[in-house]
C-alpha positions as CSV (number, residue, x, y, z in Angstrom):
1,M,-23.7,-25.3,24.2
2,Q,-21.6,-26.3,21.3
3,L,-17.8,-26.3,21.9
4,H,-15.5,-26.2,18.9
5,F,-11.8,-26.3,19.2
6,V,-10.3,-24.1,16.5
7,G,-6.8,-25.2,17.7
8,T,-5.3,-27.1,20.6
9,G,-1.5,-26.6,20.5
10,S,1.2,-24.6,22.0
11,I,3.8,-22.6,20.0
12,F,6.2,-25.5,19.2
13,H,3.7,-28.0,17.9
14,D,2.2,-28.9,14.5
15,R,-1.3,-28.4,16.0
16,L,-2.9,-25.0,15.6
17,S,-2.5,-22.6,18.5
18,A,-5.1,-22.9,21.2
19,S,-8.5,-21.3,20.5
20,A,-12.1,-22.3,21.1
21,L,-15.5,-21.2,19.7
22,L,-18.8,-21.5,21.5
23,D,-22.1,-21.8,19.6
24,G,-20.5,-20.4,16.5
25,K,-20.4,-16.9,17.9
26,L,-18.3,-16.6,21.1
27,L,-14.6,-16.9,20.2
28,I,-11.9,-17.4,22.9
29,D,-8.5,-16.1,21.7
30,T,-7.3,-15.3,18.2
31,P,-3.9,-16.9,17.7
32,N,-1.9,-17.1,14.5
33,G,-3.8,-18.8,11.7
34,S,-7.1,-19.1,13.7
35,I,-9.2,-17.1,11.3
36,K,-8.1,-19.2,8.3
37,A,-8.6,-22.3,10.4
38,M,-12.2,-21.3,11.0
39,R,-12.8,-20.8,7.3
40,R,-11.3,-24.3,6.6
41,S,-13.8,-25.7,9.1
42,G,-16.7,-24.0,7.3
43,I,-17.1,-21.3,9.9
44,D,-17.7,-17.8,8.8
45,P,-15.6,-15.5,11.0
46,A,-18.1,-12.7,10.4
47,V,-20.7,-14.4,12.6
48,V,-18.6,-14.0,15.8
49,D,-20.4,-11.6,18.1
50,I,-18.2,-11.9,21.2
51,C,-14.4,-12.3,21.4
52,L,-12.6,-13.1,24.6
53,I,-8.8,-12.6,24.8
54,T,-6.9,-14.3,27.7
55,H,-3.7,-12.4,27.3
56,F,-1.6,-10.5,24.7
57,H,1.0,-13.1,23.7
58,A,1.2,-13.5,19.9
59,D,-0.1,-17.1,19.9
60,H,-3.3,-16.0,21.6
61,F,-3.9,-12.5,20.1
62,F,-2.3,-11.6,16.8
63,D,-5.1,-12.8,14.5
64,I,-7.4,-10.2,16.1
65,I,-6.4,-8.0,13.2
66,F,-7.9,-10.4,10.7
67,L,-11.1,-11.1,12.7
68,L,-11.7,-7.3,12.7
69,M,-11.0,-6.9,9.0
70,E,-13.3,-9.9,8.2
71,Q,-16.0,-8.1,10.1
72,G,-15.5,-4.5,9.2
73,L,-13.4,-4.0,6.0
74,L,-15.6,-5.5,3.3
75,R,-18.9,-5.3,5.2
76,E,-20.5,-3.4,8.1
77,R,-21.9,-5.0,11.2
78,E,-25.5,-4.1,12.3
79,R,-24.7,-4.5,16.0
80,E,-21.8,-4.3,18.3
81,L,-18.9,-6.7,18.3
82,V,-18.0,-7.2,22.0
83,L,-14.3,-7.5,22.6
84,I,-13.4,-8.6,26.2
85,G,-9.8,-8.9,27.5
86,P,-7.2,-7.5,29.8
87,T,-6.6,-3.8,30.5
88,G,-5.0,-2.2,27.4
89,F,-7.0,-4.2,24.9
90,A,-8.2,-1.3,22.8
91,E,-4.8,0.3,22.8
92,R,-3.1,-2.9,21.7
93,V,-5.5,-3.4,18.8
94,A,-4.8,0.2,17.6
95,H,-1.1,-0.4,17.8
96,L,-1.3,-3.7,15.9
97,F,-3.1,-2.0,13.1
98,E,-0.7,0.9,13.1
99,I,2.4,-1.4,12.6
100,S,0.6,-3.8,10.2
101,Y,-2.0,-1.9,8.2
102,P,-1.5,1.8,8.9
103,G,-4.7,3.9,8.6
104,T,-6.9,0.8,8.4
105,W,-8.3,0.8,12.0
106,E,-9.8,4.2,11.4
107,Q,-11.9,2.7,8.6
108,V,-12.7,-0.6,10.3
109,R,-13.6,0.5,13.8
110,P,-16.8,2.4,13.1
111,R,-18.0,-0.4,10.6
112,V,-17.3,-3.2,13.1
113,R,-19.0,-1.3,15.9
114,A,-16.3,-2.5,18.4
115,R,-17.1,-2.3,22.1
116,F,-14.1,-3.0,24.3
117,V,-14.7,-4.4,27.8
118,E,-11.4,-4.5,29.7
119,F,-10.6,-6.1,33.1
120,G,-7.6,-5.6,35.4
121,H,-6.2,-7.6,38.2
122,E,-9.5,-8.0,40.0
123,G,-11.3,-9.5,37.0
124,G,-14.9,-8.7,36.4
125,E,-18.2,-9.7,34.8
126,W,-20.1,-9.0,31.6
127,S,-23.5,-10.2,30.5
128,G,-25.2,-10.1,27.1
129,D,-26.4,-12.0,24.1
130,G,-27.5,-14.9,26.3
131,Y,-24.2,-15.3,28.2
132,R,-22.7,-14.4,31.5
133,V,-18.9,-14.1,31.3
134,Q,-16.7,-13.9,34.4
135,A,-13.1,-13.0,34.0
136,L,-10.7,-14.3,36.6
137,R,-7.1,-13.4,36.9
138,V,-4.7,-16.3,36.4
139,E,-1.0,-16.5,36.9
140,H,1.1,-16.4,33.8
141,T,4.2,-14.5,32.6
142,T,2.2,-11.4,31.4
143,P,1.2,-8.5,33.7
144,I,-2.5,-9.6,33.4
145,A,-3.8,-12.9,32.1
146,L,-7.4,-14.0,32.4
147,G,-9.3,-17.2,32.6
148,Y,-13.0,-17.2,31.8
149,S,-16.2,-18.8,33.1
150,I,-19.0,-18.7,30.5
151,T,-22.6,-19.5,31.4
152,D,-25.3,-19.8,28.7
153,A,-29.1,-19.4,29.0
154,A,-29.5,-23.1,29.7
155,G,-27.2,-22.9,32.7
156,T,-24.3,-24.7,31.1
157,V,-21.0,-23.4,32.6
158,F,-17.8,-23.7,30.5
159,G,-14.4,-22.8,31.9
160,Y,-11.3,-21.8,30.1
161,T,-8.1,-21.3,32.0
162,G,-5.9,-19.7,29.3
163,D,-2.2,-19.9,30.0
164,T,-1.5,-20.3,33.7
165,V,0.1,-22.3,36.4
166,L,-2.2,-24.1,38.8
167,C,-3.6,-21.2,41.0
168,P,-6.8,-20.4,43.0
169,S,-8.7,-19.2,39.9
170,V,-8.1,-22.5,38.2
171,E,-9.4,-24.3,41.3
172,R,-12.4,-22.0,41.2
173,L,-13.1,-22.8,37.6
174,A,-12.9,-26.5,38.4
175,D,-15.3,-26.1,41.3
176,T,-17.9,-24.2,39.2
177,S,-17.7,-25.5,35.6
178,A,-19.6,-28.3,33.9
179,A,-16.6,-28.7,31.6
180,L,-13.2,-27.1,31.7
181,A,-10.4,-26.5,29.1
182,L,-7.0,-26.3,30.7
183,D,-3.5,-25.2,29.8
184,T,-1.5,-28.5,29.5
185,S,1.7,-27.3,27.9
186,F,4.0,-29.8,29.6
187,R,4.0,-33.1,31.5
188,T,4.9,-31.1,34.6
189,S,4.3,-27.4,35.3
190,K,7.0,-24.9,34.3
191,V,7.5,-21.3,32.9
192,G,4.0,-20.0,33.7
193,H,2.2,-23.1,32.4
194,M,0.3,-26.1,33.9
195,G,1.4,-29.6,33.4
196,L,-0.5,-32.8,32.8
197,D,0.2,-33.7,36.4
198,D,-1.8,-30.7,37.5
199,V,-4.7,-31.6,35.2
200,E,-4.7,-35.2,36.4
201,R,-4.8,-34.0,40.0
202,I,-7.9,-31.9,39.2
203,A,-9.4,-34.9,37.4
204,D,-8.9,-37.0,40.5
205,D,-10.4,-34.3,42.8
206,H,-13.4,-33.7,40.4
207,P,-14.3,-37.1,38.9
208,G,-17.6,-35.8,37.5
209,L,-15.9,-32.8,35.6
210,T,-15.0,-33.2,32.0
211,L,-11.5,-31.8,31.4
212,F,-10.2,-30.8,28.0
213,P,-6.4,-30.4,27.9
214,T,-5.4,-27.7,25.4
215,H,-2.3,-25.6,24.5
216,L,-0.7,-29.0,24.3
217,G,3.1,-29.5,24.0
218,E,4.5,-32.4,22.0
219,E,5.3,-34.3,25.2
220,V,1.7,-34.5,26.3
221,T,0.0,-37.3,24.4
222,G,-2.7,-38.8,26.7
223,S,-3.9,-39.8,30.1
224,D,-5.6,-42.8,31.8
225,R,-8.1,-40.6,33.7
226,P,-11.6,-41.3,32.2
227,N,-12.8,-37.7,32.6
228,I,-9.8,-36.2,30.6
229,V,-10.8,-35.8,26.9
230,F,-8.0,-34.8,24.5
231,P,-9.6,-32.8,21.7
232,E,-8.2,-32.5,18.2
233,D,-8.0,-29.4,16.1
234,G,-11.4,-28.7,14.5
235,Q,-13.2,-31.1,16.8
236,S,-16.6,-30.2,18.3
237,F,-18.4,-31.3,21.5
238,E,-21.9,-30.8,22.9
239,L,-22.1,-29.6,26.5
240,G,-25.0,-29.4,28.8
241,P,-25.5,-28.3,32.5
242,G,-24.3,-31.7,33.5
243,G,-21.1,-31.6,31.3
244,L,-20.3,-33.5,28.2
245,V,-23.3,-34.8,26.3
246,P,-22.6,-38.3,24.9
247,D,-22.6,-38.7,21.2
248,N,-25.2,-41.4,20.6
249,G,-24.6,-41.4,16.8
């Protein structure tokens, strides 16, 4: 599994807002500027086949418009684009188009072959295109926020918390993942977000688990835990069933 960090920052940071891409085709969150960032990294947004949204805050969601226009305005997909997120996903997309590009969604939707998969408070599971995706409810400031566990055909399990405080779903992701990207907005948890202290506690409890802090605030700059790896915007990693694959180059 190839993990590419499109962005790693929180709102008030010069890093791009947090987003990740798996194997060039499974995108997690579409924050402001993420589609242009993919282009700058040489990634064609049109090759994304699955998009997971953690919640509907602007810094995680608003570029969904541009992903969909990349995929359905100037071209037409030959197969479905699977869009997975909280309940109300399809309605939110239609509303964003209405206030930004009125009348455009009616043109784009049939050409992009959008298939919405929505999960509520209980979470849920979807399988397809070589992946098994489990959605878990996490605790943020929105009515529904989701973390995800993504398993590929080789058995590699990647976890992504989205924005959340430390909660049972985060603990479950830590127990079951080979590598885990975690909300690390502050040095200590506050306002619906985890802190570096939470991440370091997980690192101590799971010494064999690779942890990638993301959604970073400016005050979070590093850690002495050997299994915590701070990614940069645009950086890629190779993951296997045992976790991070060392770069021998």
